Coordinates of N, CA and C in Angstrom, one line a residue:
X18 N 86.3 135.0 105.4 CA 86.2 134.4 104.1 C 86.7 135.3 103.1
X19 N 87.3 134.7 102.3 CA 88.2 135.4 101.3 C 87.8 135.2 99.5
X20 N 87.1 136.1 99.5 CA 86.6 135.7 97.3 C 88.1 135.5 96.6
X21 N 88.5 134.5 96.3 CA 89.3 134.3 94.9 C 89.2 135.1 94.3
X22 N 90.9 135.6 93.7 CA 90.6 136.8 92.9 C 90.6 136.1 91.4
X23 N 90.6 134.8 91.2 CA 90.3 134.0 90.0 C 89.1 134.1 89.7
X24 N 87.8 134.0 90.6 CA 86.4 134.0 90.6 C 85.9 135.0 89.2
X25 N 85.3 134.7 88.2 CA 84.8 135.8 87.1 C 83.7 136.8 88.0
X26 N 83.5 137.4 87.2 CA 82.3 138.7 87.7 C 81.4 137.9 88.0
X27 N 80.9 136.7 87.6 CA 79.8 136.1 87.7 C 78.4 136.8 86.9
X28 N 78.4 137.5 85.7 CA 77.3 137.7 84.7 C 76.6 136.7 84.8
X29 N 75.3 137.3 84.5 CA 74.4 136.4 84.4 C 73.6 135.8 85.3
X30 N 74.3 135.6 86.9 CA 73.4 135.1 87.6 C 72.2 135.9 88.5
X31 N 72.1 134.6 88.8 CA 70.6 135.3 89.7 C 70.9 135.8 91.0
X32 N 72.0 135.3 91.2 CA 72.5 135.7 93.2 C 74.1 136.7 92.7
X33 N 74.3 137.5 93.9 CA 75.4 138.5 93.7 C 76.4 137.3 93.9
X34 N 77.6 138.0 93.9 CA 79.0 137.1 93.8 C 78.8 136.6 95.1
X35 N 78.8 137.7 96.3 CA 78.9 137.3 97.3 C 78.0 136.2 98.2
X36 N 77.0 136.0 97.8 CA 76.2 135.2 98.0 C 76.4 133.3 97.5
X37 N 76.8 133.8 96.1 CA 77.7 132.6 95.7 C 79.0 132.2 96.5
X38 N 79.6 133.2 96.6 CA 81.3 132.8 97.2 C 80.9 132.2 98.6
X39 N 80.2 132.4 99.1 CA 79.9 132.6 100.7 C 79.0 131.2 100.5
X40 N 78.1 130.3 99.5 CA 77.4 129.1 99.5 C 78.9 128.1 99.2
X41 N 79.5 128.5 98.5 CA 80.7 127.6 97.9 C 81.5 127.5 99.2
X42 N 81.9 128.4 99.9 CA 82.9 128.6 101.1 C 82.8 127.5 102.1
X43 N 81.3 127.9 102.5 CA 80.7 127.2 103.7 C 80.5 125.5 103.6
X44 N 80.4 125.2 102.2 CA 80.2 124.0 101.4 C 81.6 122.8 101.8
X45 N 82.5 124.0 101.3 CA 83.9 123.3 101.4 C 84.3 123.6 102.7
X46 N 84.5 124.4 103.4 CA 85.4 125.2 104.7 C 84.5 123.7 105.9
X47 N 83.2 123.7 105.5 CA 82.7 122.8 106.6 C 82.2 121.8 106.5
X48 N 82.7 121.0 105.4 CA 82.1 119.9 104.6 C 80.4 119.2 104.9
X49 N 79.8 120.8 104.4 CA 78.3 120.7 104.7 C 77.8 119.7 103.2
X50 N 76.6 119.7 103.4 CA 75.9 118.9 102.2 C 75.1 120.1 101.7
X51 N 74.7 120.2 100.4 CA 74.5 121.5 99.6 C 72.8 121.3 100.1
X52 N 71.8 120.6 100.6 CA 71.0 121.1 101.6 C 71.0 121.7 103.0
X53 N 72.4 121.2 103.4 CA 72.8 122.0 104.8 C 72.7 123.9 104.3
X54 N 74.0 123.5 103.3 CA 74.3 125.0 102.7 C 72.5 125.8 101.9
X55 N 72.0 125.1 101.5 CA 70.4 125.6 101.5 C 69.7 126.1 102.6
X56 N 69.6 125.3 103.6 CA 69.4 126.3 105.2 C 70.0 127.1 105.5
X57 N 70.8 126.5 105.5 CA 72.0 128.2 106.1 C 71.7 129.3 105.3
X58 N 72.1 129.3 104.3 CA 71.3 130.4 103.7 C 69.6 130.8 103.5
X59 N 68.7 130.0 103.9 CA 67.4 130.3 103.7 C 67.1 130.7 105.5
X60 N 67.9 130.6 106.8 CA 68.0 131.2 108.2 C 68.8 133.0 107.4
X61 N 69.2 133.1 106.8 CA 69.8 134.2 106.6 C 69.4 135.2 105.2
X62 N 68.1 134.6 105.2 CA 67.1 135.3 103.7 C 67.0 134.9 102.7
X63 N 67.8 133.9 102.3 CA 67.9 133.9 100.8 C 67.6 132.5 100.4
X64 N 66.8 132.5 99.8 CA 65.8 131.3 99.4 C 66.7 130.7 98.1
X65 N 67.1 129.3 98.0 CA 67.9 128.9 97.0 C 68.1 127.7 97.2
X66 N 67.8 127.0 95.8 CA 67.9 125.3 95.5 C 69.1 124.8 96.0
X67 N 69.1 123.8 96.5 CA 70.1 122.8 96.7 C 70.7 122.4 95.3
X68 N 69.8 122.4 94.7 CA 70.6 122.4 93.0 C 71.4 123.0 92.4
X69 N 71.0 124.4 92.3 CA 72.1 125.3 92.6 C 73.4 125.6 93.1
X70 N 73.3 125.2 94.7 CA 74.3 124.9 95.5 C 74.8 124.1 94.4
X71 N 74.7 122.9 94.0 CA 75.5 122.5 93.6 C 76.1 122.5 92.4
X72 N 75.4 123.3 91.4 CA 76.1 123.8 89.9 C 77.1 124.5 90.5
X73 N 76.7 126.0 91.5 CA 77.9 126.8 92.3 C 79.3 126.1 92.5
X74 N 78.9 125.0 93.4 CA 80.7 124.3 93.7 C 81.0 123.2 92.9
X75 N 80.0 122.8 91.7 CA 80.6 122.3 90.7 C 81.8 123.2 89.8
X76 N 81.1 124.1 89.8 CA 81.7 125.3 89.0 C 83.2 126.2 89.7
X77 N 82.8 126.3 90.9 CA 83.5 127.5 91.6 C 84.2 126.6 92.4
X78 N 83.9 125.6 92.8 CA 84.8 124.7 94.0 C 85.9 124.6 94.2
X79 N 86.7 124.1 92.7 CA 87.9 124.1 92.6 C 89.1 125.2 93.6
X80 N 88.2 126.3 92.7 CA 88.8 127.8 93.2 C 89.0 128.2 95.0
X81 N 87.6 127.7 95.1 CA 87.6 127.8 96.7 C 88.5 126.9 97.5
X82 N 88.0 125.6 97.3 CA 89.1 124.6 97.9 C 90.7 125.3 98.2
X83 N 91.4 125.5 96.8 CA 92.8 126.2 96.8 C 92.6 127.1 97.5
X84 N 91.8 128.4 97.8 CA 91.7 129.0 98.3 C 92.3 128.8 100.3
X85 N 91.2 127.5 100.4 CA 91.1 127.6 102.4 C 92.6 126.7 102.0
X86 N 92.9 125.6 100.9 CA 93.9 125.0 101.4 C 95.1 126.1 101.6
X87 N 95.3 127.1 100.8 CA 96.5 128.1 101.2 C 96.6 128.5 101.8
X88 N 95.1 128.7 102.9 CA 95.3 129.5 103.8 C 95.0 128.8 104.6
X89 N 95.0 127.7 104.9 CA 95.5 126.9 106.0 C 96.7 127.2 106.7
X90 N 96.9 127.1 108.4 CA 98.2 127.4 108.8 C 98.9 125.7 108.5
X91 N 100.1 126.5 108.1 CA 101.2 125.0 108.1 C 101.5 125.0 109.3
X92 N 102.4 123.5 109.9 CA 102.8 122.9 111.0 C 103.9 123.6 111.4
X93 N 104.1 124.2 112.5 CA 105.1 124.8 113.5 C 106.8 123.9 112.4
X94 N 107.6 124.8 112.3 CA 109.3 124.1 112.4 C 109.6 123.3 113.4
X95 N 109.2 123.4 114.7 CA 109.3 122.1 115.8 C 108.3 121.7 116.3
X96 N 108.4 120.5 116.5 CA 107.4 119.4 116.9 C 107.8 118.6 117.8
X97 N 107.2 118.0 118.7 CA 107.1 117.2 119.5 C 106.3 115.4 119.4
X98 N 106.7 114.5 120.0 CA 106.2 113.6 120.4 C 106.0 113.3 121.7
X99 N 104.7 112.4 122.0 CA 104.3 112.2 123.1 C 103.7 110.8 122.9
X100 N 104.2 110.0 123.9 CA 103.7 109.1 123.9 C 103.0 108.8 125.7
X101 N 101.7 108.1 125.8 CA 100.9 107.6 127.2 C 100.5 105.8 126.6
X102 N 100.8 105.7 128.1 CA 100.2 104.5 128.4 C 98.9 104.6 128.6
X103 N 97.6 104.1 127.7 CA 96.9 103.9 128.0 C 95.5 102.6 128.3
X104 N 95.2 102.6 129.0 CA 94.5 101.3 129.6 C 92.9 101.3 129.1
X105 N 92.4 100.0 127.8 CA 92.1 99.8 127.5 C 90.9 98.6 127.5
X106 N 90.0 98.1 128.1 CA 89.5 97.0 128.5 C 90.8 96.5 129.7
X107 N 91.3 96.9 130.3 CA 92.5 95.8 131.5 C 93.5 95.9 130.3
X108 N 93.5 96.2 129.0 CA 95.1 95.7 128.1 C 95.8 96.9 127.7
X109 N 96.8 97.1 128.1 CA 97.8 98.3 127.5 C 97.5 98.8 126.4
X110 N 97.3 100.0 125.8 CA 97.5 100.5 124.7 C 98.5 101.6 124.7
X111 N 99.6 102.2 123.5 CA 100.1 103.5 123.5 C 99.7 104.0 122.7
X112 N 99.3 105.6 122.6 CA 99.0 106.4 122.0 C 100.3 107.5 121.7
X113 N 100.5 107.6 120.7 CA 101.4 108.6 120.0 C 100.9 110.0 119.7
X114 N 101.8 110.5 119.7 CA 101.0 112.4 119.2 C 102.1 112.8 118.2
X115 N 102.1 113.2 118.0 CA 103.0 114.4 117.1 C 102.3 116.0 117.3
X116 N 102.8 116.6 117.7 CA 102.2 118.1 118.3 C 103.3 119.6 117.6
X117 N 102.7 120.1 116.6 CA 103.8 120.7 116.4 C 104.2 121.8 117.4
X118 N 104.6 122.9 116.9 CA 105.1 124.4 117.9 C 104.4 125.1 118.5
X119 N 103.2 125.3 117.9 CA 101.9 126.1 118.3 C 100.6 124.7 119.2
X120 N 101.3 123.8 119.2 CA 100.4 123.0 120.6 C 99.5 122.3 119.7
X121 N 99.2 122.4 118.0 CA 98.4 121.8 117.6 C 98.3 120.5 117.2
X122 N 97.7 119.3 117.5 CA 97.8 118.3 117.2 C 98.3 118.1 115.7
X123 N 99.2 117.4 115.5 CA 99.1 116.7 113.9 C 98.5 115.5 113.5
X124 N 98.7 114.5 114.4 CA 98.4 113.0 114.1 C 98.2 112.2 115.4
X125 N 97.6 111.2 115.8 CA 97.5 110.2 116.8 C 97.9 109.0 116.2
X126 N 98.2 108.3 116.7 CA 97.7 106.5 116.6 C 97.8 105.9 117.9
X127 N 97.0 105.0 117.8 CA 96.9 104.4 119.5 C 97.3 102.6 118.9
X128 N 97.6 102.1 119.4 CA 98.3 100.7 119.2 C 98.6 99.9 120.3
X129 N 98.3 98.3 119.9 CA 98.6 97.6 121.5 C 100.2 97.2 122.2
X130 N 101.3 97.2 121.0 CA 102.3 97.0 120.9 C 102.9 97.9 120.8
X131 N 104.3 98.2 121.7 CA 105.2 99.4 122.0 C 106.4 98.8 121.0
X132 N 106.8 98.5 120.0 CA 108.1 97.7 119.4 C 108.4 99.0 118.1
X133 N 109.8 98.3 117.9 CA 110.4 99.2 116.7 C 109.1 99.3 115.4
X134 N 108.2 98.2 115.3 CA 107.5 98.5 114.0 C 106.2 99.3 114.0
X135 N 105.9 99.2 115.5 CA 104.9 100.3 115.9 C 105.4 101.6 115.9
X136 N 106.4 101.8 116.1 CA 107.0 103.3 115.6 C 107.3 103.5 114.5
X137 N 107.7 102.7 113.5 CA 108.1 102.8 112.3 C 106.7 103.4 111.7
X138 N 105.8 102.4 112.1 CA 104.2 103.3 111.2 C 104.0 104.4 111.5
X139 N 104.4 104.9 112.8 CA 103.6 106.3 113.2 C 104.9 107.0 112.1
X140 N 105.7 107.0 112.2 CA 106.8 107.9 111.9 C 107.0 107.6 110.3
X141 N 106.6 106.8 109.5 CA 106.4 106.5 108.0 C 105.3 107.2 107.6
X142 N 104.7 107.9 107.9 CA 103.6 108.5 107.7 C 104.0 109.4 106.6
X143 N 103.0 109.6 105.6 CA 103.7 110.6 104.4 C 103.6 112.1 104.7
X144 N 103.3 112.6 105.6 CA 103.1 113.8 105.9 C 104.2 114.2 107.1
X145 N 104.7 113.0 107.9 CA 106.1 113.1 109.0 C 107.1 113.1 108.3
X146 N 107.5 112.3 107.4 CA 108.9 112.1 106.5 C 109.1 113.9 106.5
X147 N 108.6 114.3 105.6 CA 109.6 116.0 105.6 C 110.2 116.2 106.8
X148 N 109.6 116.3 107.8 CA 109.5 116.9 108.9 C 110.5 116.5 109.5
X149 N 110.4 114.9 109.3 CA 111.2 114.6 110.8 C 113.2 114.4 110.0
X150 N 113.2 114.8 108.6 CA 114.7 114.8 107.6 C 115.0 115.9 108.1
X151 N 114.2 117.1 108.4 CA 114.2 118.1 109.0 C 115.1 118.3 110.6
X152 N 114.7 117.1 111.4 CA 115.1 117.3 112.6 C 116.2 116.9 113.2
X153 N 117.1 117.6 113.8 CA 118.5 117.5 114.2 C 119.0 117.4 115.6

C-alpha cells in the first residue's frame, strides 16, 4: 500500500495518517463495507466508528481510488483468443476469452450461438477496440 503524495498531513485528527490511509485503502482495494473496514481494524487494535470510515473515504477516496487505479498492471501488448465448446443442460454453448501476454484473463462471454454477430459483441467491447486497431 502506497500513501498519496496528494494526501494533506492530516491535522487535527484523532488517528495518524497511516491508520487513515490504510482504512481508505482497504475500503477501496477490496470493496469492503466501512463496518468490514471497522473490524479489520478493531482485530488489529484500533477501535473506530464505521462513521468515520466513512467521513475518511468521503474525503480521502478520491485520492486513493487514482492511486490503486495507476497502479494497476495494464493488459500485456499481445493477446490471445480462445474459444471452447461448452455443454450446457445437453445445448452447445461458446465461451470466448481474451487473455492477454502475462496469461491474465481480460474478459469472458459464454453464448448459445457461434455466428458473425456473436463475435461482433465480444470483440465491440469498449475496452477491446484499442487493442484489437492494435493488432497486425
Amino acid at each position: 500500500m502506497t500513501i498519496p503524495t496528494s494526501l494533506p498531513r492530516l491535522k487535527g485528527f484523532r488517528f495518524p495518517r497511516e491508520i487513515i490511509a490504510y482504512a481508505v485503502w482497504a475500503y477501496h482495494r477490496f470493496a469492503l463495507s466501512t463496518g468490514d473496514v471497522e473490524d479489520l481494524l478493531a482485530e488489529r487494535g484500533v477501535i473506530v466508528s464505521r462513521e468515520a470510515v466513512r467521513l475518511w473515504v468521503n474525503r480521502f477516496g478520491s485520492q486513493f481510488a487514482a492511486c490503486i487505479r495507476r497502479d494497476r498492471p495494464r493488459p500485456h501488448d499481445k493477446w490471445h483468443m480462445d474459444e471452447v465448446v461448452v455443454p450446457i443442460n445437453g445445448v452447445k454453448h461458446w465461451l470466448w476469452r481474451a487473455i492477454d501476454g502475462n496469461g491474465d484473463v481480460l474478459d469472458i462471454l459464454i453464448q448459445p450461438r457461434r455466428n458473425a454477430k456473436a463475435a461482433k459483441r465480444f470483440f465491440g467491447r469498449d475496452w477491446l477496440l484499442p487493442m484489437a486497431n492494435r493488432v497486425s
